Amino acid sequence: MAFISSGYNPDKPMENRITDIGPRKYDEFYPEVIKKNKGKWSHHEILEPGVLVHVAESGDEIYTVRVGGARLMSTTHINEICEIADKHCDGHLRFTTRNNIEFMVDSKDKVEPLKNDLKSRKFAGGSFKFPIGGTGAGVTNIVHTQGWIHCHTPATDASGTVKATMDELFADFQDQRLPAQLRVSMACCLNMCGAVHCSDIAILGYHRKPPMIDHEYLDKLCEIPLAVSACPTAAIKPAKVTLEDGTEVKSVDVKNERCMFCGNCYTMCPSLPLADTEGDGIVLMAGGKVSNRISDPKFSKVVVAFLPNEMPRWPSMTDAIHKMVNAYSNGANKYERLGDWADRIGWEKFFEVCELDFTHHLIDDFRQQAYMSWRQSTQFKF
Amino acid sequence: MAKHETPFLDQLESGPWPSFVSDLKQQAEVRAKNEAGVEFQIPVDCVEDLLGVVELSYKHGRTHWKHGGIVGVFGYGGGVIGRYCDQPKLFPGVEHFHTMRVAQPCGKYYTTDYLRSLTKLWDLRGSGITNMHGATGDIIFLGTTTPQLEEVFYELTHNLNQDLGGSGSNLRTPADCLGSSRCEYACYDSNALCHFLTNEYQDELHRPAFPYKFKFKFDACPNGCVASIARSDMSFIGTWKDDIKIDQDAVAKYIANDEAYPANAGAFRGSRDWGPFDINKEVINLCPTKCMWMEGDELKIDNSNCTRCMHCINTMPRALKIGDERGLSILVGAKAPILDGAQMGSLLVPFVEVNPDDDYAAITEIIESIWDWWMEEGKNRERLGELIMRQGFQKLLEVTGIEAQPQHVAYPRTNPYIFWKEDEVEGGWERDVVEYRKHHLR
Amino acid sequence: MSDLLNDTAAAEKLVVDFLTKKSKNKSKFYIKDFYKLFPDDKPRMIKKVINKMVEHEILEFWSSGSTTMYGLKGAGKQAASEGED
């Protein structure tokens, strides 16, 4: 393959350089009916799971068909999305915050052909390319992080856990039978580059072993002060270490009991790898929300302290999620989010009806806020 | 014939949900066949090798990527994340496999022409693998080599009028909900504000100026579809001050269970039958401030006690509309748990008008006063929320020049340990002990 | 802006001297570490000068993804360990 220059001159990086131009302007991409009716929408309606109509004050309508998708997406797949949007939607589409794709048409008669086209497209392996759903009182797409596809500190995979979970919850992606919307999120380590801490159900990758120390190479590959200062709990100190062959090298010492398994040291220093087959796995959290509807936004709580990584489909994890969704569906009132339901029945009941074990790991002991979560009342259920 | 056997990943092809494995395999095949005659600038089999390295992770239960901090485009402190495979001999196609963050358009609307220009560029100069979109909001180009970074950037800026997004100690690419473009709940034009501030602060977005990351997110109403209150240092949430507008005829239609007036705009149309809509049970009794009631056939709202939670509007969107005196609330300091625990955004500005005519001056003034304080006082890797915890909410009010008001707290403090300042106490702290002793013997 | 910061050559020399002196132990620094070199200036102004030094190819960035640090161009062990030397 011959190198093709874009016009960039590596010897003069500032020559003709264009910077600070930001993203493309949103209104270049609005469909006509959006452009015309922006700010003048009257109301909307979900006609069936995954299909919405928005009605403007002018009487104009826009029909939206929402489909799920893996956020990890090839250009081949994006080109196919473009082909669909060209065929049905005058070359416009949008993505939602939760990795769904929205195809919009300006009249009702265009909806069925669009839906039929979307439903007919499957990957060679058999899964849907464009499953319709993700609206209303159901499960929508999972927001997630990179995992083993591209991250250096994940404790689990993201795309795989998400695929396994969405297969398990697929009926609820295409239905609206739940008491309220149910948002599932996934982050592959505690740094949560996808913030999952306010989700109805959160899947979180978690390491449980402090980093290994590659003493022989550490001082060659890393700057020790940077490794030391990378640690948020001050668990790393400079140390002199004698190797097996008797040579003394500069390295570090990790105070294991202070380690919170964040991997920040590995980011700074490749001689402090963290990943471990048995040590790494999944934490499940539940009961968070970001909406201000009825009750305040709230944080998710840890409900399963650890599950092992069970490749490729994480059955213990999907089983626990399945149990939570079912118990919530059976027990909650209409409009009640998972966390509001758990608060109402009490978390002691939550563990009972979800058939989840309560262990000492689930009692907070991290810094100030721990006390707030202990029970300061005689009101509890047996 | 696949380059690597992938028995674990193959098991993620079945089931109804779109399989990323099938998509990667399809991409690998398209590259191998290369019917479009692309002169691939990175190894043609990089997607095969990506499948191979992920399969190895499924076998080991461990990642095979290393971080790289040096690579980037010239002059920018963010927008590129360096990645290297720790098994380059086995998977040479992904030995260097860096991520580029491309700033997404506000509202995430696209034309197919534009998307195709992106895919064409990324097929030529990268793996053709993307995230649509990353957690912060950017379009993510996943996987290219070091020499291609500048080439991609040059083509983006010169041919596509398109810049990179943020990473590192920068302003991160701001993200918004679709706002008034297609939503009747929108209290302001989130696309316009997000786009304006993204451009206004391009320097902060590309060149590190801060102790740590800083995120803006824009929710046009309290439903919070982009989760700004949970994950942005400054969260801009639409709200209104005047009365919810009531269409009593539409209220009657909801009560009568008219087909065209489904509860919650049809969000419960599914396999479960919740029975007929009951306005008392589903709206009035669920109102968190109990400020609604029926007077005969008329729905009444005591708006002075409404906290604009959106429940009644969400449930009867054809009957109830947001007010007309619109603006936004600013909440600050939200972050994920690392390190001192998660923080939700705390209300700083209950209401500010959203005025594009003066370039949103009321909003930029608050942003810049907060940045000045955080840049000066924030420790390395300290998020704004942590600085507020360390120096106090009062300090935040002081630096932003905002008067304390009861809206700032859920409830007042439960300890009396107020650290009074000398100038707050009559007569100050200098006292005459001799005078005191005249009345109080030793 | 102080006279010191305004004098590009002097400001750049101060930064380079500071980094050279420290470079035995570590090569990467946070933006805050430069504040004390320019006690009379606002962080925003200091940041502009430091970032100009990147454009002048005196300094370069190193990013952990979540934070960005500055160092003398080519200094430190990162380039070798990341195979970008």
PDB file of C-alpha atoms in Angstrom, chain A residues 1-8 13-14 16-26 29-31 34 38-39 41-47 49 54 64 68-69 71-79 82-83 85-86 91-95 97 99 102 104 123 125 127-129 131 136-137 141 146 148-152 154 157 159-160 163 166-167 170 173 175-179 190-195 197-198 229-230 232 260 264 266-267 275-277 290-294 297-299 311-314 329 334-335 366-367 369, chain B residues 8 11-20 22-23 26-27 30 39-41 50 54 57-58 60-63 65-67 74 76 83 97 99 104-112 114-116 119 123 125 128-135 142 148 150-151 153-155 157-158 160-163 178 180-182 184-185 189 191-192 195 198-199 202-203 206-207 222-224 226-227 229-231 263-272 274 282 286 288 309 311 314-315 318 321 335-344 381:
ATOM      1  CA  MET A   1       0.000   0.000   0.000  1.00  0.00           C
ATOM      2  CA  ALA A   2       1.404   3.317  -1.055  1.00  0.00           C
ATOM      3  CA  PHE A   3       1.297   6.171   1.396  1.00  0.00           C
ATOM      4  CA  ILE A   4      -1.269   8.729   0.356  1.00  0.00           C
ATOM      5  CA  SER A   5      -0.679  12.206   1.709  1.00  0.00           C
ATOM      6  CA  SER A   6      -3.613  14.306   2.759  1.00  0.00           C
ATOM      7  CA  GLY A   7      -1.528  17.394   2.063  1.00  0.00           C
ATOM      8  CA  TYR A   8      -0.064  17.498   5.550  1.00  0.00           C
ATOM      9  CA  PRO A  13       3.171  21.024  11.044  1.00  0.00           C
ATOM     10  CA  MET A  14       1.846  24.578  11.361  1.00  0.00           C
ATOM     11  CA  ASN A  16      -1.870  25.663   6.461  1.00  0.00           C
ATOM     12  CA  ARG A  17      -2.968  24.186   9.728  1.00  0.00           C
ATOM     13  CA  ILE A  18      -6.648  24.586  10.524  1.00  0.00           C
ATOM     14  CA  THR A  19      -7.564  24.316  14.198  1.00  0.00           C
ATOM     15  CA  ASP A  20     -10.327  25.181  16.634  1.00  0.00           C
ATOM     16  CA  ILE A  21     -13.200  24.893  14.193  1.00  0.00           C
ATOM     17  CA  GLY A  22     -15.364  22.674  16.408  1.00  0.00           C
ATOM     18  CA  PRO A  23     -18.064  20.295  15.261  1.00  0.00           C
ATOM     19  CA  ARG A  24     -20.252  20.751  12.217  1.00  0.00           C
ATOM     20  CA  LYS A  25     -23.253  22.953  12.874  1.00  0.00           C
ATOM     21  CA  TYR A  26     -26.305  20.966  13.895  1.00  0.00           C
ATOM     22  CA  PHE A  29     -28.162  18.084   9.332  1.00  0.00           C
ATOM     23  CA  TYR A  30     -31.758  18.699  10.393  1.00  0.00           C
ATOM     24  CA  PRO A  31     -34.409  17.035   8.240  1.00  0.00           C
ATOM     25  CA  ILE A  34     -37.375  19.547  11.862  1.00  0.00           C
ATOM     26  CA  LYS A  38     -38.081  23.537  15.576  1.00  0.00           C
ATOM     27  CA  GLY A  39     -39.294  25.059  18.842  1.00  0.00           C
ATOM     28  CA  TRP A  41     -43.741  21.126  18.599  1.00  0.00           C
ATOM     29  CA  SER A  42     -47.154  20.488  20.132  1.00  0.00           C
ATOM     30  CA  HIS A  43     -46.950  16.927  21.418  1.00  0.00           C
ATOM     31  CA  HIS A  44     -45.729  13.429  20.699  1.00  0.00           C
ATOM     32  CA  GLU A  45     -47.024   9.904  20.976  1.00  0.00           C
ATOM     33  CA  ILE A  46     -45.448   6.451  21.031  1.00  0.00           C
ATOM     34  CA  LEU A  47     -47.625   4.563  18.555  1.00  0.00           C
ATOM     35  CA  PRO A  49     -42.751   0.223  20.923  1.00  0.00           C
ATOM     36  CA  HIS A  54     -44.150  14.206  16.947  1.00  0.00           C
ATOM     37  CA  THR A  64     -39.548   8.217  14.102  1.00  0.00           C
ATOM     38  CA  GLY A  68     -31.033  -0.512  18.705  1.00  0.00           C
ATOM     39  CA  GLY A  69     -27.477  -1.052  17.694  1.00  0.00           C
ATOM     40  CA  ARG A  71     -22.287   1.248  19.607  1.00  0.00           C
ATOM     41  CA  LEU A  72     -19.208  -0.567  18.296  1.00  0.00           C
ATOM     42  CA  MET A  73     -20.017  -0.144  14.643  1.00  0.00           C
ATOM     43  CA  SER A  74     -18.182  -0.716  11.394  1.00  0.00           C
ATOM     44  CA  THR A  75     -18.154   1.648   8.432  1.00  0.00           C
ATOM     45  CA  THR A  76     -19.855  -1.137   6.495  1.00  0.00           C
ATOM     46  CA  HIS A  77     -22.722  -1.016   8.968  1.00  0.00           C
ATOM     47  CA  ILE A  78     -22.829   2.801   8.915  1.00  0.00           C
ATOM     48  CA  ASN A  79     -22.958   2.706   5.121  1.00  0.00           C
ATOM     49  CA  CYS A  82     -26.994   5.502   5.148  1.00  0.00           C
ATOM     50  CA  GLU A  83     -28.501   3.333   2.448  1.00  0.00           C
ATOM     51  CA  ALA A  85     -31.831   6.643   5.323  1.00  0.00           C
ATOM     52  CA  ASP A  86     -31.419   7.478   1.630  1.00  0.00           C
ATOM     53  CA  GLY A  91     -30.855  11.117   3.600  1.00  0.00           C
ATOM     54  CA  HIS A  92     -31.304  12.126   7.240  1.00  0.00           C
ATOM     55  CA  LEU A  93     -31.027  10.255  10.517  1.00  0.00           C
ATOM     56  CA  ARG A  94     -29.942  10.757  14.081  1.00  0.00           C
ATOM     57  CA  PHE A  95     -28.425   8.867  16.965  1.00  0.00           C
ATOM     58  CA  THR A  97     -27.697   9.509  23.687  1.00  0.00           C
ATOM     59  CA  ASN A  99     -26.645   4.538  21.064  1.00  0.00           C
ATOM     60  CA  GLU A 102     -33.548   7.062  14.733  1.00  0.00           C
ATOM     61  CA  MET A 104     -37.407   9.790  10.617  1.00  0.00           C
ATOM     62  CA  PHE A 123     -26.334 -10.252  10.220  1.00  0.00           C
ATOM     63  CA  GLY A 125     -24.732 -14.849  12.357  1.00  0.00           C
ATOM     64  CA  SER A 127     -28.921 -11.398  14.954  1.00  0.00           C
ATOM     65  CA  PHE A 128     -31.011  -8.415  13.937  1.00  0.00           C
ATOM     66  CA  LYS A 129     -29.146  -5.490  12.475  1.00  0.00           C
ATOM     67  CA  PRO A 131     -34.244  -4.205  16.059  1.00  0.00           C
ATOM     68  CA  GLY A 136     -41.378   4.060  26.826  1.00  0.00           C
ATOM     69  CA  ALA A 137     -41.799   1.719  29.781  1.00  0.00           C
ATOM     70  CA  ASN A 141     -30.084   0.337  24.663  1.00  0.00           C
ATOM     71  CA  GLN A 146     -14.700  -0.086  25.478  1.00  0.00           C
ATOM     72  CA  TRP A 148     -11.372  -5.660  25.855  1.00  0.00           C
ATOM     73  CA  ILE A 149     -11.905  -4.182  22.425  1.00  0.00           C
ATOM     74  CA  HIS A 150      -9.729  -1.179  23.163  1.00  0.00           C
ATOM     75  CA  CYS A 151      -9.071  -0.329  26.819  1.00  0.00           C
ATOM     76  CA  HIS A 152      -5.930  -0.961  28.871  1.00  0.00           C
ATOM     77  CA  PRO A 154     -10.870  -3.012  31.885  1.00  0.00           C
ATOM     78  CA  ASP A 157     -15.461  -6.891  28.348  1.00  0.00           C
ATOM     79  CA  SER A 159     -19.471  -5.277  24.127  1.00  0.00           C
ATOM     80  CA  GLY A 160     -19.814  -8.920  25.200  1.00  0.00           C
ATOM     81  CA  LYS A 163     -24.678  -8.298  23.983  1.00  0.00           C
ATOM     82  CA  MET A 166     -29.517  -7.285  25.706  1.00  0.00           C
ATOM     83  CA  ASP A 167     -30.190 -10.795  24.387  1.00  0.00           C
ATOM     84  CA  PHE A 170     -34.563  -8.337  24.299  1.00  0.00           C
ATOM     85  CA  PHE A 173     -36.517  -3.780  24.405  1.00  0.00           C
ATOM     86  CA  ASP A 175     -42.193  -4.220  24.637  1.00  0.00           C
ATOM     87  CA  GLN A 176     -43.455  -1.599  27.088  1.00  0.00           C
ATOM     88  CA  ARG A 177     -44.725  -3.808  29.884  1.00  0.00           C
ATOM     89  CA  LEU A 178     -42.516  -2.521  32.712  1.00  0.00           C
ATOM     90  CA  PRO A 179     -43.740  -0.106  35.415  1.00  0.00           C
ATOM     91  CA  LEU A 190     -14.303   1.689  38.418  1.00  0.00           C
ATOM     92  CA  ASN A 191     -13.029   4.782  36.646  1.00  0.00           C
ATOM     93  CA  MET A 192     -16.370   4.695  34.819  1.00  0.00           C
ATOM     94  CA  CYS A 193     -15.443   6.595  31.690  1.00  0.00           C
ATOM     95  CA  GLY A 194     -19.072   5.865  30.992  1.00  0.00           C
ATOM     96  CA  ALA A 195     -20.793   7.104  34.131  1.00  0.00           C
ATOM     97  CA  HIS A 197     -23.559   5.341  38.856  1.00  0.00           C
ATOM     98  CA  CYS A 198     -27.116   6.613  38.365  1.00  0.00           C
ATOM     99  CA  SER A 229       1.792  10.205  42.206  1.00  0.00           C
ATOM    100  CA  ALA A 230      -0.666   8.366  39.971  1.00  0.00           C
ATOM    101  CA  PRO A 232      -5.134   8.062  44.381  1.00  0.00           C
ATOM    102  CA  MET A 260      -8.533   0.332  45.369  1.00  0.00           C
ATOM    103  CA  ASN A 264      -4.240   4.533  37.333  1.00  0.00           C
ATOM    104  CA  TYR A 266      -0.790   1.023  35.047  1.00  0.00           C
ATOM    105  CA  THR A 267      -1.784   3.964  32.849  1.00  0.00           C
ATOM    106  CA  ALA A 275      -5.554  -7.587  34.923  1.00  0.00           C
ATOM    107  CA  ASP A 276      -6.111 -11.043  36.374  1.00  0.00           C
ATOM    108  CA  THR A 277      -8.274 -13.943  35.282  1.00  0.00           C
ATOM    109  CA  VAL A 290     -31.063  10.798  36.547  1.00  0.00           C
ATOM    110  CA  SER A 291     -34.552  12.073  35.878  1.00  0.00           C
ATOM    111  CA  ASN A 292     -36.148  14.556  38.279  1.00  0.00           C
ATOM    112  CA  ARG A 293     -39.539  12.948  37.686  1.00  0.00           C
ATOM    113  CA  ILE A 294     -41.548  12.369  40.895  1.00  0.00           C
ATOM    114  CA  PRO A 297     -32.141  11.757  40.904  1.00  0.00           C
ATOM    115  CA  LYS A 298     -30.324   9.085  42.863  1.00  0.00           C
ATOM    116  CA  PHE A 299     -27.238   6.907  42.886  1.00  0.00           C
ATOM    117  CA  MET A 311     -16.896 -15.782  28.910  1.00  0.00           C
ATOM    118  CA  PRO A 312     -18.453 -15.528  26.478  1.00  0.00           C
ATOM    119  CA  ARG A 313     -21.941 -14.918  27.887  1.00  0.00           C
ATOM    120  CA  TRP A 314     -21.681 -14.204  31.611  1.00  0.00           C
ATOM    121  CA  SER A 329     -41.821  -5.817  36.954  1.00  0.00           C
ATOM    122  CA  LYS A 334     -47.053   2.015  37.440  1.00  0.00           C
ATOM    123  CA  TYR A 335     -44.601   4.939  36.964  1.00  0.00           C
ATOM    124  CA  PHE A 366     -15.658   3.944  52.119  1.00  0.00           C
ATOM    125  CA  ARG A 367     -14.981   7.377  53.578  1.00  0.00           C
ATOM    126  CA  GLN A 369     -20.662   8.907  53.199  1.00  0.00           C
TER     127      GLN A 369
ATOM    128  CA  PHE B   8     -15.596 -17.712  22.104  1.00  0.00           C
ATOM    129  CA  GLN B  11     -20.973 -17.664  20.530  1.00  0.00           C
ATOM    130  CA  LEU B  12     -21.832 -13.953  20.608  1.00  0.00           C
ATOM    131  CA  GLU B  13     -23.264 -14.086  17.088  1.00  0.00           C
ATOM    132  CA  SER B  14     -26.473 -15.856  18.071  1.00  0.00           C
ATOM    133  CA  GLY B  15     -29.377 -14.219  19.875  1.00  0.00           C
ATOM    134  CA  PRO B  16     -31.516 -11.346  18.615  1.00  0.00           C
ATOM    135  CA  TRP B  17     -29.492  -8.298  19.703  1.00  0.00           C
ATOM    136  CA  PRO B  18     -27.176  -6.870  17.012  1.00  0.00           C
ATOM    137  CA  SER B  19     -23.918  -8.779  17.278  1.00  0.00           C
ATOM    138  CA  PHE B  20     -20.751  -6.709  17.290  1.00  0.00           C
ATOM    139  CA  SER B  22     -20.939 -10.381  13.218  1.00  0.00           C
ATOM    140  CA  ASP B  23     -20.357  -6.744  12.352  1.00  0.00           C
ATOM    141  CA  GLN B  26     -18.481  -8.469   8.015  1.00  0.00           C
ATOM    142  CA  GLN B  27     -16.034  -5.576   8.118  1.00  0.00           C
ATOM    143  CA  VAL B  30     -15.298  -6.231   3.181  1.00  0.00           C
ATOM    144  CA  GLU B  39      -5.727   1.964  -0.882  1.00  0.00           C
ATOM    145  CA  PHE B  40      -5.765   1.057   2.781  1.00  0.00           C
ATOM    146  CA  GLN B  41      -3.261   3.108   4.740  1.00  0.00           C
ATOM    147  CA  LEU B  50      -8.820  -7.117  16.290  1.00  0.00           C
ATOM    148  CA  VAL B  54     -10.416  -9.853  21.584  1.00  0.00           C
ATOM    149  CA  SER B  57      -8.950 -11.728  25.947  1.00  0.00           C
ATOM    150  CA  TYR B  58     -12.013 -13.977  26.098  1.00  0.00           C
ATOM    151  CA  HIS B  60      -7.493 -15.209  29.189  1.00  0.00           C
ATOM    152  CA  GLY B  61     -10.070 -13.039  30.918  1.00  0.00           C
ATOM    153  CA  ARG B  62      -7.579 -10.173  30.600  1.00  0.00           C
ATOM    154  CA  THR B  63      -7.098  -7.205  28.316  1.00  0.00           C
ATOM    155  CA  TRP B  65      -4.031  -3.337  25.310  1.00  0.00           C
ATOM    156  CA  LYS B  66      -1.473  -0.892  26.608  1.00  0.00           C
ATOM    157  CA  HIS B  67      -1.940   2.819  27.058  1.00  0.00           C
ATOM    158  CA  PHE B  74       0.288  18.668  16.885  1.00  0.00           C
ATOM    159  CA  TYR B  76      -3.692  19.607  20.785  1.00  0.00           C
ATOM    160  CA  ARG B  83      -3.292   2.259  22.181  1.00  0.00           C
ATOM    161  CA  PHE B  97      -4.286   1.074  17.210  1.00  0.00           C
ATOM    162  CA  THR B  99      -8.419   6.174  19.084  1.00  0.00           C
ATOM    163  CA  GLN B 104     -20.197  15.202  17.151  1.00  0.00           C
ATOM    164  CA  PRO B 105     -22.824  17.631  15.858  1.00  0.00           C
ATOM    165  CA  CYS B 106     -25.219  18.820  18.578  1.00  0.00           C
ATOM    166  CA  GLY B 107     -28.387  16.743  18.699  1.00  0.00           C
ATOM    167  CA  LYS B 108     -26.547  13.960  16.815  1.00  0.00           C
ATOM    168  CA  TYR B 109     -28.417  14.576  13.565  1.00  0.00           C
ATOM    169  CA  TYR B 110     -26.605  13.556  10.396  1.00  0.00           C
ATOM    170  CA  THR B 111     -26.982  13.549   6.664  1.00  0.00           C
ATOM    171  CA  THR B 112     -25.939  10.419   4.852  1.00  0.00           C
ATOM    172  CA  TYR B 114     -21.691  13.599   5.713  1.00  0.00           C
ATOM    173  CA  LEU B 115     -21.624  10.157   7.362  1.00  0.00           C
ATOM    174  CA  ARG B 116     -20.342   8.651   4.114  1.00  0.00           C
ATOM    175  CA  THR B 119     -16.685   6.360   6.580  1.00  0.00           C
ATOM    176  CA  ASP B 123     -11.796   3.228   5.574  1.00  0.00           C
ATOM    177  CA  ARG B 125      -6.871   5.855   6.959  1.00  0.00           C
ATOM    178  CA  GLY B 128     -13.182   1.354   9.688  1.00  0.00           C
ATOM    179  CA  ILE B 129     -14.305   0.550  13.237  1.00  0.00           C
ATOM    180  CA  THR B 130     -16.113   3.274  15.175  1.00  0.00           C
ATOM    181  CA  ASN B 131     -18.252   3.963  18.187  1.00  0.00           C
ATOM    182  CA  MET B 132     -21.442   5.796  17.384  1.00  0.00           C
ATOM    183  CA  HIS B 133     -20.932   7.313  19.885  1.00  0.00           C
ATOM    184  CA  GLY B 134     -18.510   7.366  22.811  1.00  0.00           C
ATOM    185  CA  ALA B 135     -19.783   7.867  26.355  1.00  0.00           C
ATOM    186  CA  LEU B 142     -11.222   3.217  16.789  1.00  0.00           C
ATOM    187  CA  GLN B 148      -2.181   8.490  10.079  1.00  0.00           C
ATOM    188  CA  GLU B 150      -2.120  13.969  11.371  1.00  0.00           C
ATOM    189  CA  GLU B 151      -3.405  12.818   7.991  1.00  0.00           C
ATOM    190  CA  PHE B 153      -6.830  15.474  11.227  1.00  0.00           C
ATOM    191  CA  TYR B 154      -5.741  17.324   8.092  1.00  0.00           C
ATOM    192  CA  GLU B 155      -8.504  15.766   6.044  1.00  0.00           C
ATOM    193  CA  THR B 157     -10.239  20.054   9.070  1.00  0.00           C
ATOM    194  CA  HIS B 158      -9.500  20.811   5.412  1.00  0.00           C
ATOM    195  CA  LEU B 160     -14.856  18.061   6.129  1.00  0.00           C
ATOM    196  CA  ASN B 161     -14.864  21.289   8.172  1.00  0.00           C
ATOM    197  CA  GLN B 162     -14.675  19.061  11.205  1.00  0.00           C
ATOM    198  CA  ASP B 163     -12.573  19.193  14.373  1.00  0.00           C
ATOM    199  CA  LEU B 178     -32.103  16.965  20.980  1.00  0.00           C
ATOM    200  CA  SER B 180     -36.434  21.999  20.900  1.00  0.00           C
ATOM    201  CA  SER B 181     -35.462  20.485  17.541  1.00  0.00           C
ATOM    202  CA  ARG B 182     -37.976  17.699  18.118  1.00  0.00           C
ATOM    203  CA  GLU B 184     -42.111  19.806  23.118  1.00  0.00           C
ATOM    204  CA  TYR B 185     -40.668  19.642  26.639  1.00  0.00           C
ATOM    205  CA  ASP B 189     -32.555  25.368  22.457  1.00  0.00           C
ATOM    206  CA  ASN B 191     -28.419  22.415  20.326  1.00  0.00           C
ATOM    207  CA  ALA B 192     -27.752  26.139  19.937  1.00  0.00           C
ATOM    208  CA  HIS B 195     -22.828  24.493  19.844  1.00  0.00           C
ATOM    209  CA  THR B 198     -18.326  24.345  22.214  1.00  0.00           C
ATOM    210  CA  ASN B 199     -17.050  26.926  19.748  1.00  0.00           C
ATOM    211  CA  GLN B 202     -12.317  25.665  21.588  1.00  0.00           C
ATOM    212  CA  ASP B 203      -9.032  26.694  23.199  1.00  0.00           C
ATOM    213  CA  HIS B 206      -8.000  21.399  22.767  1.00  0.00           C
ATOM    214  CA  ARG B 207      -5.276  22.804  25.007  1.00  0.00           C
ATOM    215  CA  PRO B 222     -35.805  18.146  33.989  1.00  0.00           C
ATOM    216  CA  ASN B 223     -36.355  14.692  32.455  1.00  0.00           C
ATOM    217  CA  GLY B 224     -32.596  14.740  31.919  1.00  0.00           C
ATOM    218  CA  VAL B 226     -28.357  13.179  28.659  1.00  0.00           C
ATOM    219  CA  ALA B 227     -27.896  12.608  32.399  1.00  0.00           C
ATOM    220  CA  ILE B 229     -27.051  16.079  36.564  1.00  0.00           C
ATOM    221  CA  ALA B 230     -25.057  12.894  37.191  1.00  0.00           C
ATOM    222  CA  ARG B 231     -22.045  13.272  34.952  1.00  0.00           C
ATOM    223  CA  ALA B 263     -51.277   7.880  29.271  1.00  0.00           C
ATOM    224  CA  ASN B 264     -47.670   9.006  29.142  1.00  0.00           C
ATOM    225  CA  ALA B 265     -47.876   9.534  25.381  1.00  0.00           C
ATOM    226  CA  GLY B 266     -48.184   5.814  24.775  1.00  0.00           C
ATOM    227  CA  ALA B 267     -45.200   4.734  26.869  1.00  0.00           C
ATOM    228  CA  PHE B 268     -47.284   1.877  28.299  1.00  0.00           C
ATOM    229  CA  ARG B 269     -48.512   0.486  24.999  1.00  0.00           C
ATOM    230  CA  GLY B 270     -47.200  -3.011  25.386  1.00  0.00           C
ATOM    231  CA  SER B 271     -48.127  -6.526  26.390  1.00  0.00           C
ATOM    232  CA  ARG B 272     -49.370  -5.540  29.857  1.00  0.00           C
ATOM    233  CA  TRP B 274     -52.664  -1.569  33.293  1.00  0.00           C
ATOM    234  CA  GLU B 282     -51.661   8.222  38.074  1.00  0.00           C
ATOM    235  CA  LEU B 286     -48.167  10.916  42.419  1.00  0.00           C
ATOM    236  CA  PRO B 288     -44.470  14.980  44.681  1.00  0.00           C
ATOM    237  CA  CYS B 309     -40.685  17.382  38.127  1.00  0.00           C
ATOM    238  CA  HIS B 311     -44.469  13.841  35.879  1.00  0.00           C
ATOM    239  CA  ASN B 314     -45.027  13.486  30.786  1.00  0.00           C
ATOM    240  CA  THR B 315     -48.227  11.647  31.661  1.00  0.00           C
ATOM    241  CA  ARG B 318     -51.480  16.927  25.187  1.00  0.00           C
ATOM    242  CA  LYS B 321     -47.448  22.170  28.642  1.00  0.00           C
ATOM    243  CA  LYS B 335     -18.926  13.188  38.849  1.00  0.00           C
ATOM    244  CA  ALA B 336     -18.610   9.422  38.875  1.00  0.00           C
ATOM    245  CA  PRO B 337     -17.410   7.801  42.152  1.00  0.00           C
ATOM    246  CA  ILE B 338     -13.669   7.971  41.542  1.00  0.00           C
ATOM    247  CA  LEU B 339     -12.249   9.072  43.934  1.00  0.00           C
ATOM    248  CA  ASP B 340     -14.117  10.333  46.999  1.00  0.00           C
ATOM    249  CA  GLY B 341     -17.440   8.877  45.968  1.00  0.00           C
ATOM    250  CA  ALA B 342     -20.024   9.893  43.414  1.00  0.00           C
ATOM    251  CA  GLN B 343     -21.443  13.375  43.455  1.00  0.00           C
ATOM    252  CA  MET B 344     -24.686  14.581  41.960  1.00  0.00           C
ATOM    253  CA  ARG B 381      -6.667  15.739  39.281  1.00  0.00           C
TER     254      ARG B 381
END
